XYZ file of C-alpha atoms in Angstrom:
640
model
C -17.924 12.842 -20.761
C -17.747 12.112 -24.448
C -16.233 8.878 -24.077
C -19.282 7.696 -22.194
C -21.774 9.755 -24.200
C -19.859 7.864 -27.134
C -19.793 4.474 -25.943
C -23.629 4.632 -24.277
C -24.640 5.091 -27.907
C -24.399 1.554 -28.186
C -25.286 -0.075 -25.217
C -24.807 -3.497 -26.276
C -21.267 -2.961 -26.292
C -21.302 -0.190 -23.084
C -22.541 -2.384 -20.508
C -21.656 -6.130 -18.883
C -24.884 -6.251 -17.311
C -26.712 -8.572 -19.987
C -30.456 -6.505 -19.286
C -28.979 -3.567 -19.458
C -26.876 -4.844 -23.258
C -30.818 -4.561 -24.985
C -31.624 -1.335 -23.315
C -32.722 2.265 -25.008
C -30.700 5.337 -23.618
C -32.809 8.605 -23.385
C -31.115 10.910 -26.350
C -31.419 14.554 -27.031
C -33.091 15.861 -29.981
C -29.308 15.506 -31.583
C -29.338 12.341 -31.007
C -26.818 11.855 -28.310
C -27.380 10.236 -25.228
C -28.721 12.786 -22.367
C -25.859 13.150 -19.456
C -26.921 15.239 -16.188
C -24.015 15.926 -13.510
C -24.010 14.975 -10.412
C -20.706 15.400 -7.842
C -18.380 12.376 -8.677
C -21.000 10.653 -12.033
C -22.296 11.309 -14.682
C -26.185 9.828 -14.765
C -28.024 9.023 -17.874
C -31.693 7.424 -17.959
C -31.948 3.843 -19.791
C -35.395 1.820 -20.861
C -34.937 -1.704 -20.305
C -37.517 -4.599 -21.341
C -38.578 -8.202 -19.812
C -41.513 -9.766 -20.739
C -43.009 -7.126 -22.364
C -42.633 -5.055 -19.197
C -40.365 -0.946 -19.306
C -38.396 -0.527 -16.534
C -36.284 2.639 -16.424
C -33.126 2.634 -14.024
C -30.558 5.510 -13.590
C -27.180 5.059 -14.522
C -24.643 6.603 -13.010
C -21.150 6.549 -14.822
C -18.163 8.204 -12.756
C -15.875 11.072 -14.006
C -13.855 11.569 -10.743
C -11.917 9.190 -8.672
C -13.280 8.304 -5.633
C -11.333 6.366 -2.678
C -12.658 3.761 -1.620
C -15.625 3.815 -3.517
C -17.145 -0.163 -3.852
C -15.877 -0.714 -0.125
C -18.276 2.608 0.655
C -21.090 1.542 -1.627
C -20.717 -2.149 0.219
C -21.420 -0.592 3.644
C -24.426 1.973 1.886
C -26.093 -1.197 0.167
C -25.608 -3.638 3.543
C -27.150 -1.215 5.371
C -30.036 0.411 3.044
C -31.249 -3.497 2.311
C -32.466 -3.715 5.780
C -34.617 -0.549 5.909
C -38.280 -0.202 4.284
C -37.979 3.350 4.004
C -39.873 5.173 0.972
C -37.275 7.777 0.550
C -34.552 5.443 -0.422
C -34.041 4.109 -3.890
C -32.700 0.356 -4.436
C -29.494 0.408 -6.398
C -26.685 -2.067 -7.296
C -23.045 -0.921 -7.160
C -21.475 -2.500 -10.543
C -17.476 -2.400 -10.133
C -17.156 -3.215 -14.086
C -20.179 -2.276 -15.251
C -19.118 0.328 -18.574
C -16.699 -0.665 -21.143
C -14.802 3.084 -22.132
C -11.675 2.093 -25.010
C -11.214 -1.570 -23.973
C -11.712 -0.590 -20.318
C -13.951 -1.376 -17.537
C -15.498 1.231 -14.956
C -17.998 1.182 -12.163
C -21.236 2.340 -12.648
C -24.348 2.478 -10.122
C -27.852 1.431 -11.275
C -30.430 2.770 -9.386
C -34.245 2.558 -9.942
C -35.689 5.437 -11.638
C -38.090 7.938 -9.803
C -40.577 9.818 -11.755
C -40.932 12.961 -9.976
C -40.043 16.972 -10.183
C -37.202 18.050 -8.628
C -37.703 20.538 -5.640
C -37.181 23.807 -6.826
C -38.959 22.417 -9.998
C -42.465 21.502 -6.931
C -41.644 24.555 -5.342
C -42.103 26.341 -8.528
C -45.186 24.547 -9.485
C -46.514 24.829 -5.939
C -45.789 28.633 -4.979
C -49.252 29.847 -5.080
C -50.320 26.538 -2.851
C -49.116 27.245 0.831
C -50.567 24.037 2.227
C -48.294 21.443 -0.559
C -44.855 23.607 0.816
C -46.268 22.778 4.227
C -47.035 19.271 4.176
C -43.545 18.780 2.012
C -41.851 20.855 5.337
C -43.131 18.015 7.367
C -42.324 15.569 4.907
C -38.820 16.725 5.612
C -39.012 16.945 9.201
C -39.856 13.114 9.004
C -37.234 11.945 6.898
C -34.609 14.361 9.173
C -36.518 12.892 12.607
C -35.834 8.981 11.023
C -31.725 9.879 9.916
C -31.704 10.626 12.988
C -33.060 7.321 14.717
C -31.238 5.576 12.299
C -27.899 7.314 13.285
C -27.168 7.996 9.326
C -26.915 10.878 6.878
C -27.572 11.338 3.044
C -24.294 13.901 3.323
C -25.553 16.427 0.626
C -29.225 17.266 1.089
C -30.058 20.056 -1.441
C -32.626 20.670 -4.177
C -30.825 18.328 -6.875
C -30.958 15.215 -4.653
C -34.076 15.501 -3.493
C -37.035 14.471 -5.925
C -40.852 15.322 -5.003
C -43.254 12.484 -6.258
C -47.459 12.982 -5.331
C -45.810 15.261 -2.613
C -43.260 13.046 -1.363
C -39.414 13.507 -1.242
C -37.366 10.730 -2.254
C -33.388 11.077 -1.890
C -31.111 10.187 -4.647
C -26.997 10.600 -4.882
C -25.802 8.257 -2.172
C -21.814 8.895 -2.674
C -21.564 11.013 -0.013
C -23.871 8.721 3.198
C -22.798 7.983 6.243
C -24.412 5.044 7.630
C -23.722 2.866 11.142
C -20.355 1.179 10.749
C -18.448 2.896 8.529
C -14.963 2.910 9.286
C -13.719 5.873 7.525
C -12.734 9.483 9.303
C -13.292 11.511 5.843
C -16.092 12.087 3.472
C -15.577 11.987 -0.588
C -17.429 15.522 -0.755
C -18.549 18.248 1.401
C -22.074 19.107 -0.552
C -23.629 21.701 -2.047
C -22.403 24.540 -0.517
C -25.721 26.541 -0.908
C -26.798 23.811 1.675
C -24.046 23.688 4.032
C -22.609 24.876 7.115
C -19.158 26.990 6.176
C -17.593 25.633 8.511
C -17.915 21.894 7.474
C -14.971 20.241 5.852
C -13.806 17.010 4.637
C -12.994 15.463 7.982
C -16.421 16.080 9.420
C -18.407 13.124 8.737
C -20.699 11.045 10.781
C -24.428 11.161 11.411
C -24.851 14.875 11.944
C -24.150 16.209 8.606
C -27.057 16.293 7.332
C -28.634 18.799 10.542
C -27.548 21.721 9.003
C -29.025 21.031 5.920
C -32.304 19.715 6.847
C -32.909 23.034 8.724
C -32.098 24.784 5.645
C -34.792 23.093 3.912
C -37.403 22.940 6.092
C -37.133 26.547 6.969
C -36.933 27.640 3.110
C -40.053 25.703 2.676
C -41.665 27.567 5.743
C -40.713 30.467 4.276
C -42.073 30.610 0.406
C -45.466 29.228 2.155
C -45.684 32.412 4.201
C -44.426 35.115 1.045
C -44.110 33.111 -2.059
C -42.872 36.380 -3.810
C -38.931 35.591 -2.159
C -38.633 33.300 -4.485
C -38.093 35.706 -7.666
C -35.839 37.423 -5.350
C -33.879 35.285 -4.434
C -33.660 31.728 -6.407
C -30.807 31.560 -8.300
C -31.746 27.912 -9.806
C -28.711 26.473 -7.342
C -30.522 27.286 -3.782
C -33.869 27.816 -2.721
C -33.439 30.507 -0.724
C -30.271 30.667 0.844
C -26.798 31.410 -0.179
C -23.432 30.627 1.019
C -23.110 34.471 1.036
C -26.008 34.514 3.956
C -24.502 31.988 6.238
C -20.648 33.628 6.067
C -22.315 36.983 6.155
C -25.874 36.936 8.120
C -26.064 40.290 9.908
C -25.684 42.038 6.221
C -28.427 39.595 4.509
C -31.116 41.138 3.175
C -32.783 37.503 3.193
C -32.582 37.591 6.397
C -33.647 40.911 7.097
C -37.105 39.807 4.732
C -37.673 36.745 7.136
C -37.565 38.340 10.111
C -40.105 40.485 9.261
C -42.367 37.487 9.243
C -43.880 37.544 12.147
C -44.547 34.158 12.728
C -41.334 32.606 11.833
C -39.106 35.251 13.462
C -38.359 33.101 15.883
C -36.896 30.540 14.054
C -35.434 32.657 11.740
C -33.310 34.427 14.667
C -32.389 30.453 15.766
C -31.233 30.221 12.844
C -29.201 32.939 12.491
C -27.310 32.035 15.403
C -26.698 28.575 14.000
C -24.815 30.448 11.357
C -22.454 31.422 13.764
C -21.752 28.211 15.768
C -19.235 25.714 15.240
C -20.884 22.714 13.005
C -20.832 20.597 15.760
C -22.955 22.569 17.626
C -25.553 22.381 14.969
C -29.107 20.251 16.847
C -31.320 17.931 14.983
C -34.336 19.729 13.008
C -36.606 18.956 15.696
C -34.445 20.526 18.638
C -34.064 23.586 16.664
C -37.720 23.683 16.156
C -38.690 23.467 20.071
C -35.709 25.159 21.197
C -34.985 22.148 23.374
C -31.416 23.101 23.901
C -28.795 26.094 24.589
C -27.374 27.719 21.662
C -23.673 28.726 22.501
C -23.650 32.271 23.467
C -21.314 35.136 21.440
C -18.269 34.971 23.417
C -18.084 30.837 22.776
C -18.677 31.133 19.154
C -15.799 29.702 17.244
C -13.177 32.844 16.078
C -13.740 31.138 12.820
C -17.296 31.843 12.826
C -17.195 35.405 13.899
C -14.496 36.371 11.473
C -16.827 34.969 8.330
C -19.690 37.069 9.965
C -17.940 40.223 10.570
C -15.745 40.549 7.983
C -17.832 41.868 4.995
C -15.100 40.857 2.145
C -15.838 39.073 -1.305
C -12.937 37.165 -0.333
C -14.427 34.939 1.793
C -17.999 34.479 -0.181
C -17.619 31.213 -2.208
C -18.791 30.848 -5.941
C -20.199 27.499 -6.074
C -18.526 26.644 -9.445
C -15.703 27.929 -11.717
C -16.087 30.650 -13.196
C -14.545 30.902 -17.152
C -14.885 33.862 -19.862
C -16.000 32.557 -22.728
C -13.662 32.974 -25.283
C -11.290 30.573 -22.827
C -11.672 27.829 -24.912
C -8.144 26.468 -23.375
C -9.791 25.806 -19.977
C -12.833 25.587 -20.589
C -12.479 22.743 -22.644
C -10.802 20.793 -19.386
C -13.800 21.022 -17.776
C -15.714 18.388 -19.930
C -17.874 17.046 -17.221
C -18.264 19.752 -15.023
C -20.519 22.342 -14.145
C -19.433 25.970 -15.006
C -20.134 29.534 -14.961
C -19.909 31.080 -18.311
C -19.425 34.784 -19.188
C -19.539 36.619 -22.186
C -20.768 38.625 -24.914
C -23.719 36.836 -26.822
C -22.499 37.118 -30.854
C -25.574 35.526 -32.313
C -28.861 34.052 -31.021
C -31.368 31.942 -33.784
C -34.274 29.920 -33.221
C -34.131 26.521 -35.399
C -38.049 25.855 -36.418
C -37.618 22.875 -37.931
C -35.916 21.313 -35.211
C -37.208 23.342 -32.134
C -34.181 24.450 -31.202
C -32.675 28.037 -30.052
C -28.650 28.799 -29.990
C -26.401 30.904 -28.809
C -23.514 31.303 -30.261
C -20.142 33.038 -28.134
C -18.184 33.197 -31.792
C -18.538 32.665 -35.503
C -18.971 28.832 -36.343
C -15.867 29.503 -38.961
C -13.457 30.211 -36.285
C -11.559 27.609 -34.568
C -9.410 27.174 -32.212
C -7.437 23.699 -33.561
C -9.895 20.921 -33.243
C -12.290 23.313 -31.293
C -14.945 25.674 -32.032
C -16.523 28.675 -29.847
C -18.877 28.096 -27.233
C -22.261 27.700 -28.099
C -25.306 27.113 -25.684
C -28.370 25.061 -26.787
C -32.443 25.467 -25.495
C -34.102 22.347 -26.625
C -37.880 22.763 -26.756
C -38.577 21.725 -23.158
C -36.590 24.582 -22.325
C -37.875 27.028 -24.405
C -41.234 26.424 -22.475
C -39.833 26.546 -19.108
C -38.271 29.998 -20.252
C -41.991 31.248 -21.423
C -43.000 29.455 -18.149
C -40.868 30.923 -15.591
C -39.487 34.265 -17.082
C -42.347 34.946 -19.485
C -39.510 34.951 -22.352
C -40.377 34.180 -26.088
C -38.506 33.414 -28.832
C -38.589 37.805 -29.605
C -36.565 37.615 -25.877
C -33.837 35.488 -26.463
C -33.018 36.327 -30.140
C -32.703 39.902 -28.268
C -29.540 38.605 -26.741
C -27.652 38.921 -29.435
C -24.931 41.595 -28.057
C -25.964 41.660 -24.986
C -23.592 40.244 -22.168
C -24.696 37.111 -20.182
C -23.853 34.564 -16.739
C -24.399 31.305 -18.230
C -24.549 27.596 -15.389
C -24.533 24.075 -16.943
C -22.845 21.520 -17.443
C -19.904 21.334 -19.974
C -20.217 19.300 -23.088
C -17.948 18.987 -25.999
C -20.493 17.965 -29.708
C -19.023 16.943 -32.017
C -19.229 17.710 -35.726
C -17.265 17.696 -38.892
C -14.404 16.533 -37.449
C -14.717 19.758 -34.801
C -15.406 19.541 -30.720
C -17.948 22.608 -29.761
C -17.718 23.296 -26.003
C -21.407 23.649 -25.245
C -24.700 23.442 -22.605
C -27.337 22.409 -23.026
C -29.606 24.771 -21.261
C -32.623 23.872 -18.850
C -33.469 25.879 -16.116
C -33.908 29.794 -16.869
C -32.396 30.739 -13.593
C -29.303 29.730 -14.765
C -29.248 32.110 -17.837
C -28.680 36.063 -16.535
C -27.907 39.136 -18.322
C -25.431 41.278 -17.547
C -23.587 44.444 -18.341
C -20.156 44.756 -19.755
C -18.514 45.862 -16.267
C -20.717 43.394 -14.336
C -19.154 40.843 -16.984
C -15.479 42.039 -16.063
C -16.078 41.894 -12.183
C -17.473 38.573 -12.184
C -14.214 37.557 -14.285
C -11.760 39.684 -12.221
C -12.936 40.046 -9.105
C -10.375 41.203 -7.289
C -8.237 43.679 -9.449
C -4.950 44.437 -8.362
C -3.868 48.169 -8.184
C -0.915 49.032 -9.843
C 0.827 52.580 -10.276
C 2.636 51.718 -13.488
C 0.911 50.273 -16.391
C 1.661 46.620 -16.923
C 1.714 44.464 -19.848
C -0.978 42.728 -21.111
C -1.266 38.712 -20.141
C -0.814 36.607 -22.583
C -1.500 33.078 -20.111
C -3.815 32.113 -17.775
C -3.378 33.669 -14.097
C -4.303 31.803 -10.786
C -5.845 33.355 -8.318
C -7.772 31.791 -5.021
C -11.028 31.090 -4.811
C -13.704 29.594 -6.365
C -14.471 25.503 -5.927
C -15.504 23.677 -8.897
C -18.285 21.321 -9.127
C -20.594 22.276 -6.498
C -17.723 22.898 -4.325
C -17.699 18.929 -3.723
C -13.883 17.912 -2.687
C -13.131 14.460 -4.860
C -10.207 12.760 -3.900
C -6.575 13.455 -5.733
C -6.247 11.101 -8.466
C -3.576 8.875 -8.418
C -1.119 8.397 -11.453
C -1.060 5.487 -13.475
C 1.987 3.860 -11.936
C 0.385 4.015 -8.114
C -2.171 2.847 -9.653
C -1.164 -0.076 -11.227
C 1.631 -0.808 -9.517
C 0.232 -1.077 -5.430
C -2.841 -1.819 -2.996
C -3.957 1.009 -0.715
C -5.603 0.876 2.717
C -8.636 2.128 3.994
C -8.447 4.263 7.091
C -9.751 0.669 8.736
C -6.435 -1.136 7.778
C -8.097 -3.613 5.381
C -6.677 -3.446 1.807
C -9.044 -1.743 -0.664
C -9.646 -2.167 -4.183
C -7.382 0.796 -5.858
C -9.494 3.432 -7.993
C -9.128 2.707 -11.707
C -7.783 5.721 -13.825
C -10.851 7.488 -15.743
C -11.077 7.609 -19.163
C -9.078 10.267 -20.892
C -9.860 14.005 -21.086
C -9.627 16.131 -24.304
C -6.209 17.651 -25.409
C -7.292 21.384 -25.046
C -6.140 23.988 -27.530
C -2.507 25.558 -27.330
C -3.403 29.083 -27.776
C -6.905 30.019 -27.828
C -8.392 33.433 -30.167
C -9.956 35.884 -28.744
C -13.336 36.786 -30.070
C -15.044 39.282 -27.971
C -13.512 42.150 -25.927
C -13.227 40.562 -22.399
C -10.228 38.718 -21.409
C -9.214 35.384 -21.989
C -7.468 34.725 -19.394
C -9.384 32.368 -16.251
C -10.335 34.836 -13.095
C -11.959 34.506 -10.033
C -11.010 30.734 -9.923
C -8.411 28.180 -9.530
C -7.053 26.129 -11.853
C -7.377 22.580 -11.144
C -4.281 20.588 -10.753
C -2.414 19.170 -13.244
C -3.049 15.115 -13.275
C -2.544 12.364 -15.602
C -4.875 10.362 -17.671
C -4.501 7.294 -19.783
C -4.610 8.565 -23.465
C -5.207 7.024 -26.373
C -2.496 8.577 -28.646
C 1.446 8.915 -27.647
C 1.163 12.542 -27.552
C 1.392 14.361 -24.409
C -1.600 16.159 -22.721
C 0.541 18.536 -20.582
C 0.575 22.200 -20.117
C 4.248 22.084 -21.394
C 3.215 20.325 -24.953
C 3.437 22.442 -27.473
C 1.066 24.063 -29.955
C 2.119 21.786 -33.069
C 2.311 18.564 -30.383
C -1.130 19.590 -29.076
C -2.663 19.636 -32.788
C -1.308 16.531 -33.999
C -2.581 15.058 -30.822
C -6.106 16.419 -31.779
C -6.222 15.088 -35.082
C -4.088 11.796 -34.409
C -6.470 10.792 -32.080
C -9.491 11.802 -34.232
C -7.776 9.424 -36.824
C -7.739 6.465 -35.025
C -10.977 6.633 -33.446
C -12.733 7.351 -37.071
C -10.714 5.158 -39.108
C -13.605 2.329 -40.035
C -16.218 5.344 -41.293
C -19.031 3.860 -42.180
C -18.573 0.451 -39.308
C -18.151 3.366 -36.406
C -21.225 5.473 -38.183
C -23.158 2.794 -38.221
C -22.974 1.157 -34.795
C -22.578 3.812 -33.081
C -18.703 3.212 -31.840
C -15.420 2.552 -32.718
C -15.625 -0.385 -29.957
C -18.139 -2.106 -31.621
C -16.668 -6.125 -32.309
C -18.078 -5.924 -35.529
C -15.878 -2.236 -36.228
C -12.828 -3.894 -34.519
C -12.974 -7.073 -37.065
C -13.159 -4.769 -40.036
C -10.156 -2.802 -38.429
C -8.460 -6.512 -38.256
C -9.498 -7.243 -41.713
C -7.984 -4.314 -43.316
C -4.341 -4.311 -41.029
C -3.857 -8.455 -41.593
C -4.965 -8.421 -45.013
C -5.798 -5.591 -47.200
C -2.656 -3.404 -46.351
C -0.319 -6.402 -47.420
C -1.268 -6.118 -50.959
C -1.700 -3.471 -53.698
C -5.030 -3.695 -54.505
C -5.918 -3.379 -51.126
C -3.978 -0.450 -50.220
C -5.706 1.319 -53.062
C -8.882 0.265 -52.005
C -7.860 1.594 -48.581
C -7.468 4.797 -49.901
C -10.276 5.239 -52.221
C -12.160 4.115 -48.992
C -11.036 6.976 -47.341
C -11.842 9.535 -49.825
C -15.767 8.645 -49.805
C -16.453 7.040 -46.609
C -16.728 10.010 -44.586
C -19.300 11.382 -47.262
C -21.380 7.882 -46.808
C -20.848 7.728 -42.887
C -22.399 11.114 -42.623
C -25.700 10.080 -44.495
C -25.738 6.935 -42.705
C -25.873 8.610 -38.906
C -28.280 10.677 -39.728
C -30.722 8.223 -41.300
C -31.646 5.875 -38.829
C -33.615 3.312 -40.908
C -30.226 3.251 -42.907
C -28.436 2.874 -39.753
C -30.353 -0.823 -38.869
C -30.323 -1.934 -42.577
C -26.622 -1.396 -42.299
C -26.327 -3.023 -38.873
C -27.969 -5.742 -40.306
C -25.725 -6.124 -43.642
C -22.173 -5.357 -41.543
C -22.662 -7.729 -39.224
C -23.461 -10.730 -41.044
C -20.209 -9.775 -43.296
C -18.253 -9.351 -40.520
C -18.538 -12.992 -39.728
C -17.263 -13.695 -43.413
C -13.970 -11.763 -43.106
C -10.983 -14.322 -43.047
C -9.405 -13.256 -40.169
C -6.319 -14.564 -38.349
């Protein structure tokens, strides 16, 4: 993730795509370039112009290796350019379309939709029945032409769905299905919020999407009839439903609420019983809707099924992300990218006036852990008004966290500063922030305690245990190593040779031994660790588990070294990729190192220029006059 955030700084060097090379990249109010996750990508928002004309196109840049991914994409775009459809979005699959350290990667550029996101209309719409209505039709449209057009989206949910003048229009096509296909397996298995339990990898053709689609349509039914389940139970990654309801429906107080609506008891009791099937017993919307066809009865109900039901155990309720205490800087840093749960004690929460900006701070900004610093969240200003919006919190409310213990969901960043990575979210939707007590903290980190007689030691490393997916619970494929690579072709499940993924760009070298700075443990529970796999990185040091604390530093700084090495060039054009950085790099290795002068120059160079980079990057007027000045010198330099 910082790799692209770095390189998308300057787009002129990012992309290959010469109308993307002039275009402006939606930044935060820290001036970094604003990344929302999404399954396998990363997307970002880019302004382009022709003829005087804005057009705004979402980019999406991958994090996770996908097989098969341009052959899938191929068959998506084929197909989708034949349909007129409103709730489709054009998009071209680019196989090099981002340069990341010399490298090329795929990207997908999509056209951007202005609209809310559904839980975001739903929100807006509670107290108007009739617009959650007419959007529960809208859905049983789009589900009725899937359908005709024997296809599926493969991960309906709230995120993927955007409302515009009461609309829906899907977005996130990794996971479709469409007519032709020749592969048994899907890339991911959806939001799990969303989905049947019982659907897995090697389920994938044109029903996927049924379950789903009912899920929708009968949440939407739902918060038009009582609008006030939606403060009970919205979590900011469902509507209404849970995983916990499906596995576990005869206990579910949701559905005890919805039957109780007279008018959609029906349905609701359908639905119920849809829980319990096998998933490919699961009708179209509109069959479940007029009861067209026979339900299996109990005694044919997959033992699967009925054990998930029955069996009232945590064990079997999945979390839809990992789940990390937040002094576990060691793995929580290896989640760059990812969507997380965070838990811990809040040790400082301050409101920034000048910049309209709110933090809070997991640990004092002195402590570090190597090149890392404690976990901070961040509310930029449109969040602090959704937060007054939704939870009638004001500043007076969140500063009051300070102490308190808290469930934190976002998406991992790492900011950098002063030569320091801070793991950090930036933080949108108030749902996802929750406050907690102490043992509430400790259950949600250790769910499963094991009972012991004797005392035992305290751990000092992380400790495995089953559970929790990451990510949405999405299932990417395993990522090959660099040799496989490399070094041979693979085949589709249709026979044809396919185009091998290329490895992704390198992940951060994660602290050997992480402090402690608040009293809950360290150590990673309620989740599993994801496996160990190997990434192209940029120094010779090893990323491993089995690298050692002093290996693990040097890597940290080595690689800081060569990536900041032309100050002021990399300050002011935004990367250390830049051709004009790279000839200044060349300038100084084939010439100035050779002689004495130079080599004192060198160093003196190094002494002030981080001092000067520092003003420069955060002057932006500066920045261009410098652009301007470098780059016509650059073309001066006597290189080889």
């Amino acid at each position: 993730m910082s790799d692209y955030r770095e390189v998308l700084q300057n787009p002129r060097v990012a992309f290959k795509n010469p109308e993307l090379k002039n275009a402006n990249v939606k930044q935060t109010p820290l001036g970094l370039p604003v990344l929302v996750s999404g399954g396998f990508a990363l997307t970002t928002c880019v302004t382009t112009k022709t003829n005087g004309h804005s057009t705004k196109w979402a980019i999406r840049c991958f994090h996770k290796e996908v097989t098969d991914l341009q052959e899938r994409y191929q068959y998506i775009s084929n197909f989708l350019q034949k349909q007129a459809d409103k709730f489709f979005v054009n998009f071209q699959y680019e196989p090099e379309g981002i340069q990341v350290r010399g490298s090329w990667y795929p990207i997908v550029k999509m056209a951007w939709v202005e609209g809310d996101a559904l839980n975001e209309y739903i929100e807006d719409n509670l107290n108007n029945p009739t617009s959650l209505r007419n959007l529960a039709e809208e859905v049983k449209l789009i589900s009725k032409r899937l359908h005709e057009l024997n296809m599926s989206h493969g991960d309906l949910q709230h995120g993927n769905m955007l409302v515009h003048s009461g609309h829906p229009i899907l977005i996130d096509y990794d996971g479709m299905y469409v007519p032709g296909m020749p592969y048994k397996s899907s890339n991911e298995i959806g939001h799990i919020n969303f989905q049947h339990p019982g659907r897995t990898g090697s389920f994938f053709n044109e029903r996927i999407d049924r379950f789903s689609t009912i899920v929708l349509y009968l949440s939407l039914l739902s918060l038009a009839s009582n609008p006030s389940l939606w403060n009970k139970y919205h979590t900011g990654e469902n509507l209404l439903f849970s995983r916990q309801d499906y596995q576990d429906a005869n206990s579910s107080t949701l559905f005890l609420d919805l039957e109780n609506i007279s008018k959609l008891a029906p349905l609701v009791n359908r639905f119920k019983q849809l829980c319990l099937c096998s998933i490919e017993d699961i009708p179209t919307l509109n069959e479940f809707i007029s009861n067209s066809i026979s339900l299996p009865k109990a005694s044919a109900i997959s033992s699967f099924s009925i054990e998930n039901s029955t069996l009232n155990s945590s064990i079997l309720i999945q979390k839809p992300f990992k789940v990390l205490a937040s002094t576990n800087i060691q793995e929580m840093v290896k989640q760059e990218g990812e969507k997380i749960t965070v838990i811990g004690k809040v040790i400082s929460a301050k409101y920034y006036v000048e910049g309209r900006m709110f933090f809070i701070n997991f640990g004092k900004y002195r402590d570090g852990f190597g090149h890392y610093k404690p976990f901070t969240v961040i509310i930029f200003a449109q969040g602090i008004e959704r937060f007054a919006k939704v939870k009638k919190w004001d500043i007076s409310i969140l500063e009051g966290l300070q102490e308190k213990y808290v469930e934190i969901t976002g998406l991992l960043g790492l900011y950098p500063k002063n030569g320091y990575l801070t793991p950090q979210i930036i933080l949108e939707d108030p749902y996802h922030l929750k406050i907690i007590t102490g043992a509430e903290a400790r259950q949600l980190l250790d769910p499963h305690p094991q009972k012991t007689s004797k005392p035992t030691p305290p751990r000092t490393t992380t400790q495995p245990t089953s559970s929790t997916s990451s990510s949405l619970n999405r299932v990417p494929s395993k990522p090959l190593p660099p040799t496989a690579i490399s070094g041979s072709q693979t085949t589709s499940s249709s026979g044809s040779p396919s185009i091998p993924p290329k490895p992704l760009p390198p992940k951060p070298v994660p602290p050997a031994q992480p402090q402690v700075v608040e009293p809950i443990s360290s150590t990673t529970r309620g989740s599993t660790p994801p496996p160990q796999t190997t990434y192209p990185v940029a120094s010779s040091s090893s990323s491993s588990s089995q690298t050692s604390s002093k290996s693990s530093t040097h890597s940290s700084k080595s690689s800081t070294t060569s990536s900041n090495d032309c100050f002021i060039a990399t300050a002011t054009f935004g990367t250390p990729y830049a051709p004009e950085v790279n000839r200044y790099r060349r300038f100084r290795d084939e010439y100035l190192r050779k002689t004495f002068l130079g080599t004192a120059f060198i160093r003196a160079y190094y002494y002030v220029a981080p001092a000067l980079a520092k003003v420069i990057r955060n002057n932006p007027k500066l920045k261009k006059i410098m652009a301007i000045l470098l780059t016509k010198l650059s073309k001066l330099l006597p290189l080889k």
